[in-house]
Amino acid sequence: MILPADRDPRLVTVRRGGSLTDEDHHLLALWASDCAEHVLQLFERERPEDRRPREAVDAARAWVAGSLPMMECRALGGHAMGAARPLRGAARFAAYAAGQAACVAHVAEHDLGAAAYAIKAVAADAGVEAGRRERDRQRDRLPAQVRSLVLEDQERRDPICWGVFSP
């Protein structure tokens, strides 16, 4: 479970009573897509014929561009997570990262799910230190506009994200 029991209103969209703007929501979705896409090859080398995780990453970007409705984007995220279920290790985590990235369109807080699963994928493939380098790579790619928000959220939710954001 990567969603907190107590929601941070800064990560809830304005139309749902929070303070997250559409622009920042889009930045979170693009960052999550980047996190997921960076590890997608870990899934694709095991299941090259299964396009569901890649379609989920593409869907998140299409949602940001305004060419895909949120509900379709979220559904494609669910399909990517379905691709993950029968797998183990890096491939499983990479598919979950893609699914989480697409689900950011529905709930912005899924951004950390995409990031955390991507870190877990790298760590499962290449070890804990590689996972830390992936975490640092992700942080380096955070858009300045949402950087402090994401870093604070990582600290707050690290315990429910398997400690992947810790030093």
PDB file of N, CA and C in Angstrom, residues 28-73:
ATOM      1  N   LEU A  28       3.784  15.994 -11.999  1.00  0.00           N
ATOM      2  CA  LEU A  28       3.937  14.756 -11.232  1.00  0.00           C
ATOM      3  C   LEU A  28       3.735  13.535 -12.128  1.00  0.00           C
ATOM      4  N   ALA A  29       2.764  13.603 -13.019  1.00  0.00           N
ATOM      5  CA  ALA A  29       2.510  12.481 -13.932  1.00  0.00           C
ATOM      6  C   ALA A  29       3.683  12.271 -14.891  1.00  0.00           C
ATOM      7  N   LEU A  30       4.237  13.354 -15.389  1.00  0.00           N
ATOM      8  CA  LEU A  30       5.383  13.225 -16.307  1.00  0.00           C
ATOM      9  C   LEU A  30       6.608  12.675 -15.581  1.00  0.00           C
ATOM     10  N   TRP A  31       6.834  13.135 -14.363  1.00  0.00           N
ATOM     11  CA  TRP A  31       7.961  12.623 -13.578  1.00  0.00           C
ATOM     12  C   TRP A  31       7.769  11.137 -13.280  1.00  0.00           C
ATOM     13  N   ALA A  32       6.566  10.751 -12.897  1.00  0.00           N
ATOM     14  CA  ALA A  32       6.280   9.341 -12.617  1.00  0.00           C
ATOM     15  C   ALA A  32       6.481   8.494 -13.870  1.00  0.00           C
ATOM     16  N   SER A  33       6.079   9.028 -15.011  1.00  0.00           N
ATOM     17  CA  SER A  33       6.268   8.321 -16.285  1.00  0.00           C
ATOM     18  C   SER A  33       7.741   8.125 -16.583  1.00  0.00           C
ATOM     19  N   ASP A  34       8.530   9.147 -16.300  1.00  0.00           N
ATOM     20  CA  ASP A  34       9.971   9.052 -16.506  1.00  0.00           C
ATOM     21  C   ASP A  34      10.563   7.972 -15.602  1.00  0.00           C
ATOM     22  N   CYS A  35      10.139   7.957 -14.345  1.00  0.00           N
ATOM     23  CA  CYS A  35      10.631   6.939 -13.405  1.00  0.00           C
ATOM     24  C   CYS A  35      10.311   5.536 -13.922  1.00  0.00           C
ATOM     25  N   ALA A  36       9.081   5.345 -14.360  1.00  0.00           N
ATOM     26  CA  ALA A  36       8.647   4.025 -14.829  1.00  0.00           C
ATOM     27  C   ALA A  36       9.333   3.639 -16.135  1.00  0.00           C
ATOM     28  N   GLU A  37       9.421   4.569 -17.044  1.00  0.00           N
ATOM     29  CA  GLU A  37      10.017   4.241 -18.343  1.00  0.00           C
ATOM     30  C   GLU A  37      11.494   3.865 -18.200  1.00  0.00           C
ATOM     31  N   HIS A  38      12.158   4.474 -17.247  1.00  0.00           N
ATOM     32  CA  HIS A  38      13.580   4.196 -17.054  1.00  0.00           C
ATOM     33  C   HIS A  38      13.849   2.735 -16.711  1.00  0.00           C
ATOM     34  N   VAL A  39      12.896   2.049 -16.125  1.00  0.00           N
ATOM     35  CA  VAL A  39      13.092   0.646 -15.738  1.00  0.00           C
ATOM     36  C   VAL A  39      12.262  -0.323 -16.578  1.00  0.00           C
ATOM     37  N   LEU A  40      11.560   0.188 -17.550  1.00  0.00           N
ATOM     38  CA  LEU A  40      10.655  -0.643 -18.335  1.00  0.00           C
ATOM     39  C   LEU A  40      11.359  -1.818 -19.013  1.00  0.00           C
ATOM     40  N   GLN A  41      12.622  -1.635 -19.379  1.00  0.00           N
ATOM     41  CA  GLN A  41      13.352  -2.722 -20.041  1.00  0.00           C
ATOM     42  C   GLN A  41      13.476  -3.948 -19.138  1.00  0.00           C
ATOM     43  N   LEU A  42      13.383  -3.754 -17.823  1.00  0.00           N
ATOM     44  CA  LEU A  42      13.458  -4.891 -16.908  1.00  0.00           C
ATOM     45  C   LEU A  42      12.233  -5.791 -17.045  1.00  0.00           C
ATOM     46  N   PHE A  43      11.114  -5.198 -17.386  1.00  0.00           N
ATOM     47  CA  PHE A  43       9.921  -5.985 -17.698  1.00  0.00           C
ATOM     48  C   PHE A  43      10.016  -6.546 -19.115  1.00  0.00           C
ATOM     49  N   GLU A  44      10.377  -5.694 -20.048  1.00  0.00           N
ATOM     50  CA  GLU A  44      10.339  -6.074 -21.459  1.00  0.00           C
ATOM     51  C   GLU A  44      11.336  -7.165 -21.823  1.00  0.00           C
ATOM     52  N   ARG A  45      12.434  -7.268 -21.098  1.00  0.00           N
ATOM     53  CA  ARG A  45      13.372  -8.351 -21.414  1.00  0.00           C
ATOM     54  C   ARG A  45      12.797  -9.713 -21.016  1.00  0.00           C
ATOM     55  N   GLU A  46      11.881  -9.706 -20.030  1.00  0.00           N
ATOM     56  CA  GLU A  46      11.248 -10.952 -19.608  1.00  0.00           C
ATOM     57  C   GLU A  46       9.971 -11.244 -20.388  1.00  0.00           C
ATOM     58  N   ARG A  47       9.247 -10.202 -20.737  1.00  0.00           N
ATOM     59  CA  ARG A  47       7.974 -10.347 -21.453  1.00  0.00           C
ATOM     60  C   ARG A  47       7.913  -9.367 -22.640  1.00  0.00           C
ATOM     61  N   PRO A  48       8.764  -9.545 -23.635  1.00  0.00           N
ATOM     62  CA  PRO A  48       8.828  -8.570 -24.733  1.00  0.00           C
ATOM     63  C   PRO A  48       7.530  -8.434 -25.532  1.00  0.00           C
ATOM     64  N   GLU A  49       6.705  -9.456 -25.504  1.00  0.00           N
ATOM     65  CA  GLU A  49       5.454  -9.410 -26.270  1.00  0.00           C
ATOM     66  C   GLU A  49       4.331  -8.667 -25.540  1.00  0.00           C
ATOM     67  N   ASP A  50       4.480  -8.428 -24.276  1.00  0.00           N
ATOM     68  CA  ASP A  50       3.422  -7.810 -23.467  1.00  0.00           C
ATOM     69  C   ASP A  50       3.618  -6.296 -23.430  1.00  0.00           C
ATOM     70  N   ARG A  51       2.739  -5.580 -24.091  1.00  0.00           N
ATOM     71  CA  ARG A  51       2.854  -4.132 -24.240  1.00  0.00           C
ATOM     72  C   ARG A  51       2.116  -3.348 -23.151  1.00  0.00           C
ATOM     73  N   ARG A  52       1.445  -4.011 -22.245  1.00  0.00           N
ATOM     74  CA  ARG A  52       0.618  -3.304 -21.271  1.00  0.00           C
ATOM     75  C   ARG A  52       1.378  -2.276 -20.435  1.00  0.00           C
ATOM     76  N   PRO A  53       2.545  -2.596 -19.880  1.00  0.00           N
ATOM     77  CA  PRO A  53       3.250  -1.558 -19.118  1.00  0.00           C
ATOM     78  C   PRO A  53       3.683  -0.369 -19.978  1.00  0.00           C
ATOM     79  N   ARG A  54       4.175  -0.619 -21.182  1.00  0.00           N
ATOM     80  CA  ARG A  54       4.568   0.491 -22.051  1.00  0.00           C
ATOM     81  C   ARG A  54       3.347   1.331 -22.422  1.00  0.00           C
ATOM     82  N   GLU A  55       2.233   0.684 -22.672  1.00  0.00           N
ATOM     83  CA  GLU A  55       1.004   1.424 -22.979  1.00  0.00           C
ATOM     84  C   GLU A  55       0.578   2.287 -21.803  1.00  0.00           C
ATOM     85  N   ALA A  56       0.814   1.823 -20.587  1.00  0.00           N
ATOM     86  CA  ALA A  56       0.466   2.614 -19.400  1.00  0.00           C
ATOM     87  C   ALA A  56       1.326   3.869 -19.318  1.00  0.00           C
ATOM     88  N   VAL A  57       2.620   3.730 -19.553  1.00  0.00           N
ATOM     89  CA  VAL A  57       3.515   4.895 -19.531  1.00  0.00           C
ATOM     90  C   VAL A  57       3.105   5.886 -20.623  1.00  0.00           C
ATOM     91  N   ASP A  58       2.834   5.369 -21.802  1.00  0.00           N
ATOM     92  CA  ASP A  58       2.392   6.242 -22.898  1.00  0.00           C
ATOM     93  C   ASP A  58       1.062   6.910 -22.574  1.00  0.00           C
ATOM     94  N   ALA A  59       0.189   6.184 -21.888  1.00  0.00           N
ATOM     95  CA  ALA A  59      -1.123   6.728 -21.519  1.00  0.00           C
ATOM     96  C   ALA A  59      -0.978   7.911 -20.573  1.00  0.00           C
ATOM     97  N   ALA A  60      -0.076   7.802 -19.615  1.00  0.00           N
ATOM     98  CA  ALA A  60       0.124   8.916 -18.678  1.00  0.00           C
ATOM     99  C   ALA A  60       0.524  10.177 -19.427  1.00  0.00           C
ATOM    100  N   ARG A  61       1.394  10.023 -20.383  1.00  0.00           N
ATOM    101  CA  ARG A  61       1.828  11.186 -21.172  1.00  0.00           C
ATOM    102  C   ARG A  61       0.688  11.702 -22.056  1.00  0.00           C
ATOM    103  N   ALA A  62      -0.097  10.788 -22.581  1.00  0.00           N
ATOM    104  CA  ALA A  62      -1.245  11.201 -23.400  1.00  0.00           C
ATOM    105  C   ALA A  62      -2.271  11.943 -22.548  1.00  0.00           C
ATOM    106  N   TRP A  63      -2.465  11.509 -21.308  1.00  0.00           N
ATOM    107  CA  TRP A  63      -3.378  12.212 -20.412  1.00  0.00           C
ATOM    108  C   TRP A  63      -2.884  13.631 -20.169  1.00  0.00           C
ATOM    109  N   VAL A  64      -1.592  13.790 -19.915  1.00  0.00           N
ATOM    110  CA  VAL A  64      -1.025  15.130 -19.693  1.00  0.00           C
ATOM    111  C   VAL A  64      -1.249  15.995 -20.925  1.00  0.00           C
ATOM    112  N   ALA A  65      -1.097  15.407 -22.099  1.00  0.00           N
ATOM    113  CA  ALA A  65      -1.263  16.153 -23.355  1.00  0.00           C
ATOM    114  C   ALA A  65      -2.729  16.466 -23.656  1.00  0.00           C
ATOM    115  N   GLY A  66      -3.632  15.856 -22.901  1.00  0.00           N
ATOM    116  CA  GLY A  66      -5.055  16.102 -23.110  1.00  0.00           C
ATOM    117  C   GLY A  66      -5.680  15.221 -24.176  1.00  0.00           C
ATOM    118  N   SER A  67      -4.970  14.178 -24.601  1.00  0.00           N
ATOM    119  CA  SER A  67      -5.500  13.328 -25.662  1.00  0.00           C
ATOM    120  C   SER A  67      -6.053  11.993 -25.158  1.00  0.00           C
ATOM    121  N   LEU A  68      -6.104  11.816 -23.837  1.00  0.00           N
ATOM    122  CA  LEU A  68      -6.660  10.594 -23.274  1.00  0.00           C
ATOM    123  C   LEU A  68      -7.407  10.953 -21.994  1.00  0.00           C
ATOM    124  N   PRO A  69      -8.648  10.507 -21.860  1.00  0.00           N
ATOM    125  CA  PRO A  69      -9.389  10.780 -20.633  1.00  0.00           C
ATOM    126  C   PRO A  69      -8.776  10.058 -19.426  1.00  0.00           C
ATOM    127  N   MET A  70      -8.965  10.649 -18.263  1.00  0.00           N
ATOM    128  CA  MET A  70      -8.412  10.107 -17.029  1.00  0.00           C
ATOM    129  C   MET A  70      -8.835   8.656 -16.811  1.00  0.00           C
ATOM    130  N   MET A  71     -10.091   8.335 -17.027  1.00  0.00           N
ATOM    131  CA  MET A  71     -10.579   6.981 -16.760  1.00  0.00           C
ATOM    132  C   MET A  71      -9.889   5.950 -17.653  1.00  0.00           C
ATOM    133  N   GLU A  72      -9.624   6.292 -18.896  1.00  0.00           N
ATOM    134  CA  GLU A  72      -8.913   5.372 -19.792  1.00  0.00           C
ATOM    135  C   GLU A  72      -7.462   5.212 -19.352  1.00  0.00           C
ATOM    136  N   CYS A  73      -6.863   6.306 -18.930  1.00  0.00           N
ATOM    137  CA  CYS A  73      -5.487   6.262 -18.443  1.00  0.00           C
ATOM    138  C   CYS A  73      -5.397   5.361 -17.213  1.00  0.00           C
TER     139      CYS A  73
END
